[in-house]
CSV table of C-alpha atoms in Angstrom, one decimal:
chain,number,residue,atom,x,y,z
A,1,PHE,CA,79.3,-95.6,-109.5
A,2,SER,CA,82.1,-95.5,-106.9
A,3,SER,CA,83.1,-99.1,-107.7
A,4,LEU,CA,83.3,-98.2,-111.4
A,5,GLU,CA,85.5,-95.2,-110.6
A,6,PHE,CA,87.7,-97.3,-108.5
A,7,GLY,CA,87.9,-99.9,-111.3
A,8,ALA,CA,88.8,-97.2,-113.8
A,9,ARG,CA,91.6,-95.8,-111.6
A,10,PHE,CA,92.9,-99.3,-110.9
A,11,TYR,CA,93.0,-100.1,-114.6
A,12,GLU,CA,94.9,-96.9,-115.4
A,13,PHE,CA,97.5,-97.5,-112.7
A,14,PHE,CA,98.1,-101.3,-112.9
A,15,ILE,CA,96.7,-102.7,-116.1
A,16,GLN,CA,97.1,-100.2,-118.9
A,17,GLU,CA,100.3,-100.5,-120.9
A,18,CYS,CA,103.3,-98.8,-119.4
A,19,ARG,CA,106.2,-99.0,-121.8
A,20,LEU,CA,108.5,-97.7,-119.1
A,21,GLU,CA,108.3,-101.1,-117.4
A,22,ASP,CA,110.6,-102.6,-120.0
A,23,ALA,CA,112.9,-99.6,-120.4
A,24,GLU,CA,116.3,-100.8,-119.3
A,25,THR,CA,117.6,-97.3,-119.6
A,26,LEU,CA,115.4,-96.5,-116.5
A,27,SER,CA,117.0,-99.2,-114.4
A,28,ASP,CA,117.2,-96.8,-111.4
A,29,TYR,CA,113.4,-96.5,-111.3
A,30,ASP,CA,111.5,-99.3,-109.5
A,31,TYR,CA,108.3,-100.9,-110.7
A,32,PHE,CA,105.9,-98.6,-108.8
A,33,LEU,CA,107.8,-95.4,-109.7
A,34,LYS,CA,107.5,-96.4,-113.4
A,35,LYS,CA,103.8,-97.1,-113.0
A,36,HIS,CA,103.3,-93.8,-111.2
A,37,ILE,CA,105.1,-91.9,-114.0
A,38,CYS,CA,102.8,-93.6,-116.6
A,39,TYR,CA,99.7,-93.0,-114.5
A,40,ASP,CA,100.5,-89.3,-114.0
A,41,GLN,CA,101.1,-88.8,-117.7
A,42,GLN,CA,97.7,-90.4,-118.4
A,43,ILE,CA,95.7,-88.4,-116.0
A,44,ILE,CA,97.2,-85.0,-116.8
A,45,VAL,CA,94.5,-82.8,-118.2
A,46,TYR,CA,95.0,-81.1,-121.6
A,47,ASP,CA,92.9,-78.5,-123.5
A,48,ASN,CA,92.4,-78.5,-127.3
A,49,GLN,CA,91.2,-74.9,-127.5
A,50,PRO,CA,92.4,-72.7,-128.9
A,51,VAL,CA,95.3,-75.0,-129.6
A,52,PHE,CA,96.6,-78.1,-127.8
A,53,THR,CA,97.9,-77.0,-124.4
A,54,ILE,CA,98.2,-78.2,-120.8
A,55,SER,CA,95.5,-77.1,-118.3
A,56,PRO,CA,97.1,-75.1,-115.5
A,57,ASN,CA,97.5,-75.9,-111.8
A,58,GLN,CA,98.0,-79.7,-111.7
A,59,HIS,CA,100.1,-81.2,-108.9
A,60,LEU,CA,100.8,-84.9,-109.2
A,61,LYS,CA,103.4,-87.2,-107.7
A,62,THR,CA,105.9,-86.9,-110.6
A,63,ILE,CA,104.6,-83.8,-112.4
A,64,ASN,CA,103.8,-80.3,-111.4
A,65,ILE,CA,102.0,-77.9,-113.7
A,66,ASN,CA,102.1,-74.2,-112.7
A,67,SER,CA,99.4,-71.6,-113.2
A,68,ASP,CA,100.8,-70.8,-116.7
A,69,GLY,CA,100.3,-74.4,-117.8
A,70,PHE,CA,104.0,-75.2,-117.9
A,71,ARG,CA,105.9,-77.9,-116.0
A,72,GLY,CA,107.8,-76.6,-113.0
A,73,GLU,CA,107.7,-73.8,-110.4
A,74,GLU,CA,105.5,-70.7,-110.6
A,75,ILE,CA,106.8,-68.0,-113.0
A,76,ASN,CA,107.1,-64.5,-111.7
A,77,PRO,CA,106.1,-62.2,-114.6
A,78,LEU,CA,108.0,-59.3,-113.1
A,79,LYS,CA,111.4,-61.0,-113.4
A,80,PRO,CA,112.7,-59.8,-110.0
A,81,ASN,CA,116.5,-60.0,-109.6
A,82,LEU,CA,116.7,-61.5,-113.0
A,83,ASP,CA,118.8,-60.1,-115.9
A,84,TYR,CA,118.0,-62.9,-118.2
A,85,ARG,CA,115.1,-65.3,-118.8
A,86,ILE,CA,115.2,-68.2,-121.3
A,87,VAL,CA,112.1,-70.1,-122.3
A,88,ILE,CA,112.4,-73.5,-124.0
A,89,ILE,CA,109.4,-74.8,-126.0
A,90,GLY,CA,108.9,-78.1,-127.8
A,91,GLY,CA,107.1,-81.4,-127.3
A,92,SER,CA,107.3,-84.2,-124.8
A,93,THR,CA,111.1,-84.4,-125.0
A,94,VAL,CA,111.2,-80.8,-123.6
A,95,PHE,CA,108.4,-81.5,-121.1
A,96,GLY,CA,110.3,-84.5,-119.8
A,97,THR,CA,108.0,-87.5,-120.6
A,98,GLY,CA,109.2,-90.6,-118.8
A,99,LEU,CA,111.1,-88.8,-116.1
A,100,SER,CA,110.4,-89.1,-112.3
A,101,ASN,CA,110.3,-85.4,-111.5
A,102,ASP,CA,110.4,-81.9,-113.0
A,103,GLU,CA,114.1,-81.5,-112.2
A,104,GLN,CA,115.2,-84.3,-114.5
A,105,ALA,CA,114.0,-82.6,-117.7
A,106,PHE,CA,116.8,-80.8,-119.5
A,107,PRO,CA,115.3,-77.3,-119.2
A,108,SER,CA,115.5,-77.7,-115.4
A,109,ILE,CA,119.0,-79.2,-115.6
A,110,LEU,CA,120.1,-76.2,-117.8
A,111,ASN,CA,118.6,-73.8,-115.2
A,112,GLU,CA,120.6,-75.5,-112.5
A,113,LYS,CA,123.8,-75.3,-114.6
A,114,PHE,CA,123.3,-71.5,-115.1
A,115,GLN,CA,122.5,-71.0,-111.5
A,116,GLU,CA,125.9,-72.5,-110.5
A,117,LYS,CA,127.7,-69.4,-111.9
A,118,TYR,CA,125.0,-67.0,-113.1
A,119,ASP,CA,122.2,-66.8,-110.5
A,120,ASN,CA,120.6,-64.0,-112.5
A,121,VAL,CA,119.7,-66.4,-115.4
A,122,GLU,CA,116.5,-68.4,-115.4
A,123,VAL,CA,115.3,-71.2,-117.7
A,124,ILE,CA,111.6,-72.1,-118.1
A,125,ASN,CA,110.3,-75.4,-119.3
A,126,ALA,CA,107.4,-74.6,-121.8
A,127,GLY,CA,107.3,-78.1,-123.3
A,128,ILE,CA,103.9,-79.6,-124.1
A,129,ALA,CA,103.6,-83.2,-125.1
A,130,SER,CA,102.5,-83.9,-128.7
A,131,ILE,CA,102.7,-80.3,-130.0
A,132,THR,CA,104.3,-79.5,-133.4
A,133,SER,CA,105.8,-76.3,-134.8
A,134,PHE,CA,102.3,-75.1,-135.4
A,135,GLU,CA,101.4,-75.0,-131.7
A,136,GLU,CA,104.8,-73.9,-130.8
A,137,LEU,CA,104.5,-70.7,-132.9
A,138,TYR,CA,101.0,-70.0,-131.4
A,139,HIS,CA,102.2,-70.4,-127.8
A,140,ILE,CA,105.2,-68.2,-128.5
A,141,GLU,CA,103.0,-65.4,-129.9
A,142,GLU,CA,100.2,-65.7,-127.4
A,143,LYS,CA,101.8,-66.7,-124.2
A,144,ILE,CA,105.6,-66.9,-124.0
A,145,ILE,CA,106.3,-63.4,-125.2
A,146,SER,CA,104.2,-62.1,-122.3
A,147,LEU,CA,106.6,-63.7,-119.9
A,148,LYS,CA,109.3,-61.2,-121.1
A,149,PRO,CA,111.9,-63.7,-122.2
A,150,ASP,CA,115.3,-62.6,-123.4
A,151,MET,CA,115.8,-65.8,-125.3
A,152,ILE,CA,113.4,-68.4,-126.7
A,153,ILE,CA,114.6,-71.8,-127.7
A,154,VAL,CA,112.6,-74.0,-130.0
A,155,TYR,CA,113.7,-77.7,-129.7
A,156,ASP,CA,111.8,-79.9,-132.0
A,157,GLY,CA,111.6,-82.0,-135.2
A,158,HIS,CA,110.3,-85.4,-134.1
A,159,ASN,CA,106.6,-84.4,-133.7
A,160,ASP,CA,106.4,-82.7,-137.0
A,161,GLY,CA,107.6,-85.9,-138.6
A,162,VAL,CA,105.3,-88.1,-136.5
A,163,TYR,CA,102.0,-86.2,-136.8
A,164,LYS,CA,102.6,-85.0,-140.4
A,165,LYS,CA,100.3,-82.0,-140.3
A,166,ILE,CA,100.5,-81.1,-144.0
A,167,ILE,CA,97.5,-78.8,-143.8
A,168,GLU,CA,97.6,-75.8,-141.4
A,169,PRO,CA,95.4,-76.7,-138.4
A,170,LYS,CA,92.6,-74.4,-137.2
A,171,ILE,CA,92.8,-72.3,-134.1
A,172,LEU,CA,89.6,-73.0,-132.2
A,173,ASN,CA,87.5,-70.4,-130.3
A,174,THR,CA,86.0,-71.3,-127.0
A,175,ASP,CA,84.0,-69.7,-124.3
A,176,LYS,CA,86.2,-69.8,-121.2
A,177,ASP,CA,83.2,-69.6,-118.9
A,178,GLU,CA,81.6,-72.7,-120.4
A,179,LEU,CA,82.2,-75.9,-118.5
A,180,GLN,CA,83.9,-78.6,-120.6
A,181,PHE,CA,84.7,-82.3,-120.1
A,182,LYS,CA,88.3,-81.5,-119.3
A,183,ASP,CA,87.1,-79.7,-116.1
A,184,PHE,CA,86.0,-83.0,-114.7
A,185,GLN,CA,88.8,-85.3,-115.9
A,186,LYS,CA,90.8,-85.1,-112.7
A,187,TYR,CA,87.8,-86.2,-110.6
A,188,LEU,CA,86.1,-88.6,-112.9
A,189,ARG,CA,88.3,-91.2,-114.7
A,190,THR,CA,85.6,-93.6,-115.7
A,191,PRO,CA,84.4,-91.7,-118.8
A,192,VAL,CA,88.1,-91.2,-119.8
A,193,VAL,CA,88.9,-94.9,-119.6
A,194,ILE,CA,85.8,-95.9,-121.5
A,195,TYR,CA,86.5,-93.5,-124.3
A,196,ARG,CA,90.3,-94.0,-124.4
A,197,TYR,CA,90.5,-97.8,-124.1
A,198,ILE,CA,87.2,-99.0,-125.5
A,199,LEU,CA,85.6,-96.5,-127.9
A,200,LEU,CA,88.8,-94.9,-129.4
A,201,PRO,CA,90.4,-98.2,-130.5
A,202,ILE,CA,87.1,-99.1,-132.2
A,203,ILE,CA,87.0,-95.8,-134.0
A,204,ASN,CA,90.6,-96.0,-135.0
A,205,SER,CA,90.2,-99.5,-136.2
A,206,ASP,CA,87.3,-98.5,-138.5
A,207,ILE,CA,89.3,-95.6,-139.9
A,208,ASN,CA,92.4,-97.9,-140.5
A,209,ASN,CA,90.3,-100.5,-142.2
A,210,GLU,CA,88.7,-98.0,-144.5
A,211,LEU,CA,91.6,-95.7,-145.3
A,212,ASN,CA,94.6,-97.8,-144.3
A,213,LEU,CA,95.9,-94.9,-142.3
A,214,SER,CA,95.0,-93.2,-139.0
A,215,THR,CA,94.3,-89.6,-138.1
A,216,SER,CA,95.8,-87.6,-135.2
A,217,GLU,CA,94.8,-84.0,-134.4
A,218,GLY,CA,94.3,-83.0,-138.0
A,219,GLY,CA,97.4,-84.7,-139.3
A,220,LEU,CA,98.1,-87.9,-141.0
A,221,ILE,CA,100.1,-90.7,-139.5
A,222,LEU,CA,101.2,-93.0,-142.4
A,223,ASN,CA,103.1,-96.3,-142.4
A,224,LYS,CA,106.7,-95.4,-141.5
A,225,LYS,CA,108.0,-97.4,-144.5
A,226,ASN,CA,105.7,-95.6,-147.0
A,227,ILE,CA,108.1,-92.8,-148.0
A,228,ASP,CA,106.2,-90.0,-149.7
A,229,GLU,CA,108.5,-87.3,-150.9
A,230,LYS,CA,105.7,-84.8,-151.4
A,231,ILE,CA,104.5,-85.2,-147.8
A,232,SER,CA,108.1,-84.9,-146.4
A,233,ASN,CA,108.7,-81.8,-148.4
A,234,SER,CA,105.4,-80.3,-147.3
A,235,ILE,CA,106.3,-80.9,-143.7
A,236,GLY,CA,109.7,-79.4,-144.2
A,237,THR,CA,108.3,-76.3,-145.9
A,238,LEU,CA,105.7,-75.7,-143.2
A,239,TRP,CA,108.3,-76.2,-140.4
A,240,TYR,CA,110.7,-73.7,-142.1
A,241,GLU,CA,108.0,-71.1,-142.6
A,242,ARG,CA,107.0,-71.3,-138.9
A,243,MET,CA,110.6,-71.1,-137.7
A,244,LYS,CA,111.3,-68.2,-140.0
A,245,GLU,CA,108.2,-66.4,-138.6
A,246,PHE,CA,109.3,-67.2,-135.1
A,247,CYS,CA,112.7,-65.6,-135.7
A,248,GLU,CA,111.2,-62.6,-137.3
A,249,ILE,CA,108.8,-62.1,-134.3
A,250,SER,CA,111.7,-62.5,-131.9
A,251,ASN,CA,113.8,-59.9,-133.8
A,252,ASP,CA,110.9,-57.4,-133.7
A,253,LYS,CA,110.6,-58.0,-129.9
A,254,LYS,CA,114.4,-57.9,-129.4
A,255,ILE,CA,114.4,-61.5,-128.2
A,256,GLU,CA,117.2,-64.0,-129.0
A,257,SER,CA,115.8,-66.8,-131.2
A,258,VAL,CA,117.4,-70.3,-131.0
A,259,VAL,CA,116.3,-73.3,-133.1
A,260,ILE,CA,117.6,-76.8,-132.3
A,261,LEU,CA,116.8,-79.9,-134.2
A,262,GLN,CA,116.5,-82.7,-131.7
A,263,PRO,CA,118.2,-86.1,-131.8
A,264,THR,CA,116.2,-89.3,-132.2
A,265,LEU,CA,117.1,-93.0,-132.1
A,266,TYR,CA,116.3,-93.4,-135.8
A,267,HIS,CA,118.7,-90.8,-137.1
A,268,GLY,CA,122.2,-89.9,-136.1
A,269,ASN,CA,125.1,-92.3,-135.5
A,270,LYS,CA,125.0,-93.1,-131.9
A,271,PRO,CA,126.6,-96.5,-130.9
A,272,LEU,CA,123.5,-98.3,-129.6
A,273,SER,CA,123.3,-100.1,-126.3
A,274,ASP,CA,121.8,-103.6,-126.3
A,275,TYR,CA,118.5,-102.2,-125.1
A,276,GLU,CA,118.4,-99.4,-127.7
A,277,LYS,CA,119.0,-102.1,-130.5
A,278,THR,CA,115.8,-103.8,-129.3
A,279,ILE,CA,113.6,-100.7,-129.6
A,280,LEU,CA,115.1,-99.3,-132.8
A,281,ASN,CA,112.5,-99.4,-135.6
A,282,GLU,CA,113.4,-98.4,-139.2
A,283,ASN,CA,111.9,-95.0,-139.9
A,284,LYS,CA,113.1,-94.1,-143.4
A,285,GLN,CA,110.6,-91.3,-143.8
A,286,GLY,CA,111.3,-89.9,-140.3
A,287,LYS,CA,115.0,-89.8,-141.2
A,288,GLU,CA,114.2,-88.2,-144.6
A,289,ILE,CA,112.1,-85.5,-142.9
A,290,PHE,CA,115.0,-84.7,-140.5
A,291,GLU,CA,117.4,-84.4,-143.4
A,292,ILE,CA,114.9,-81.9,-145.1
A,293,LEU,CA,114.5,-79.9,-141.8
A,294,ASN,CA,118.3,-79.7,-141.5
A,295,GLU,CA,118.8,-78.5,-145.0
A,296,LYS,CA,116.1,-75.9,-144.7
A,297,SER,CA,117.3,-74.8,-141.3
A,298,GLN,CA,120.5,-73.6,-142.9
A,299,ASN,CA,118.5,-70.8,-144.5
A,300,LEU,CA,117.2,-69.5,-141.2
A,301,ASN,CA,119.6,-66.5,-141.4
A,302,ASN,CA,117.4,-64.3,-139.3
A,303,CYS,CA,117.7,-66.5,-136.2
A,304,SER,CA,120.2,-65.9,-133.4
A,305,SER,CA,121.4,-69.5,-133.5
A,306,VAL,CA,120.5,-72.7,-135.4
A,307,SER,CA,121.8,-76.1,-134.4
A,308,ASP,CA,121.4,-79.7,-135.5
A,309,PHE,CA,121.7,-82.1,-132.5
A,310,SER,CA,121.3,-85.2,-134.6
A,311,ASN,CA,124.8,-86.4,-133.7
A,312,VAL,CA,125.0,-85.2,-130.2
A,313,PHE,CA,125.2,-88.8,-128.9
A,314,ASP,CA,127.7,-90.1,-131.4
A,315,GLN,CA,130.4,-90.6,-128.8
A,316,ILE,CA,128.0,-92.0,-126.1
A,317,THR,CA,128.0,-95.7,-125.7
A,318,ASP,CA,125.7,-95.9,-122.7
A,319,GLY,CA,122.0,-96.1,-123.2
A,320,VAL,CA,120.1,-92.8,-123.2
A,321,TYR,CA,116.9,-93.5,-125.1
A,322,ILE,CA,113.7,-94.7,-123.4
A,323,ASP,CA,112.0,-95.1,-126.8
A,324,GLU,CA,112.7,-93.6,-130.2
A,325,ALA,CA,112.8,-90.0,-129.0
A,326,HIS,CA,112.5,-89.7,-125.2
A,327,LEU,CA,115.7,-89.7,-123.0
A,328,ASN,CA,116.6,-90.8,-119.5
A,329,TYR,CA,118.1,-88.4,-117.0
A,330,TYR,CA,121.6,-89.0,-118.3
A,331,GLY,CA,120.5,-88.2,-121.9
A,332,ASN,CA,118.8,-85.0,-120.6
A,333,LYS,CA,122.0,-83.9,-118.9
A,334,ILE,CA,123.9,-84.3,-122.1
A,335,ILE,CA,121.4,-82.2,-124.0
A,336,ALA,CA,121.5,-79.5,-121.3
A,337,ASN,CA,125.3,-79.4,-121.4
A,338,ASN,CA,125.3,-79.1,-125.2
A,339,ILE,CA,122.7,-76.3,-125.1
A,340,TYR,CA,124.6,-74.5,-122.4
A,341,GLU,CA,127.8,-74.5,-124.6
A,342,LYS,CA,125.8,-73.2,-127.6
A,343,ILE,CA,124.0,-70.3,-125.9
A,344,LEU,CA,126.4,-69.2,-123.2
A,345,PRO,CA,128.3,-66.8,-125.4
A,346,ILE,CA,125.0,-65.2,-126.5
A,347,VAL,CA,123.7,-64.9,-123.0
A,348,LEU,CA,126.9,-63.4,-121.6
A,349,GLU,CA,127.1,-60.9,-124.5
A,350,ASP,CA,123.5,-59.8,-123.9
A,351,ILE,CA,124.0,-59.4,-120.2
A,352,LEU,CA,127.2,-57.3,-120.6
A,353,ASN,CA,125.4,-55.1,-123.1
């Protein structure tokens, strides 16, 4: 069995596809660092119950997950010596997928930027890879509010367009005392490798052949070129209702609510680098969905601030995209600087009052 386990870990580190290897926008990372980033992202343990989340207390070479299940240092629930706490939630672009450490993700960069002048302001990274506005709203209600934030920032858009959850997913109940497969994942990789790289491709192939589409966490991933206006509008409506509810909850709790539509490679007017041109894939429906989200976001009148970052890279000629959504360290710094400029007046006003 030990030889099987060694083989599984060897496969995950050296053989499995690591798209970062070809990412020219990560030229400051060497081969082994890129491999380790990919490896850590594969072995990180998630939980699907009650909704998709990260299991707490995981400490890897390039990723640290604290006891709250968020990336970064431990969070003190008492907020000692703090006047202001900001929590940013979103998918893998908030989490910092593809980056070599916690500090390169934009929430951490934003935290450092505040600390330079305002050491009584803290920014927490609550990003979770693959989540949509459905999971974001759940985590805001069930976990983030308990951290006593003064401001919550939702930074999203891409995942809602990718996973296309047009039916409200179910919140699952689980017995916390019951041992689950996830409890053994960090120790036993062989079952994970067999399922992920042998069984799952077979299952997905059968589904694709039968339905000409694939399923992902209760949502539908359709051919990007198959523009379906009804699906796009349904995604937009669900996203809007969730953001509206988020802002209403925040108002009730006297928390500032900020909504930011993220940039992607397939929408906006960034002058592309040579590498970015090679990874750009036409995504008409993704672009259409962002246009709908932007239009609907203009009706979020109960939020503290609503911004569209689609064109935040329009004057940036250097490469920032690792893939169609994830950014390198330079791209994350630009995002952090733009968020800082957007929210600083709100933060300062709240502190003075």
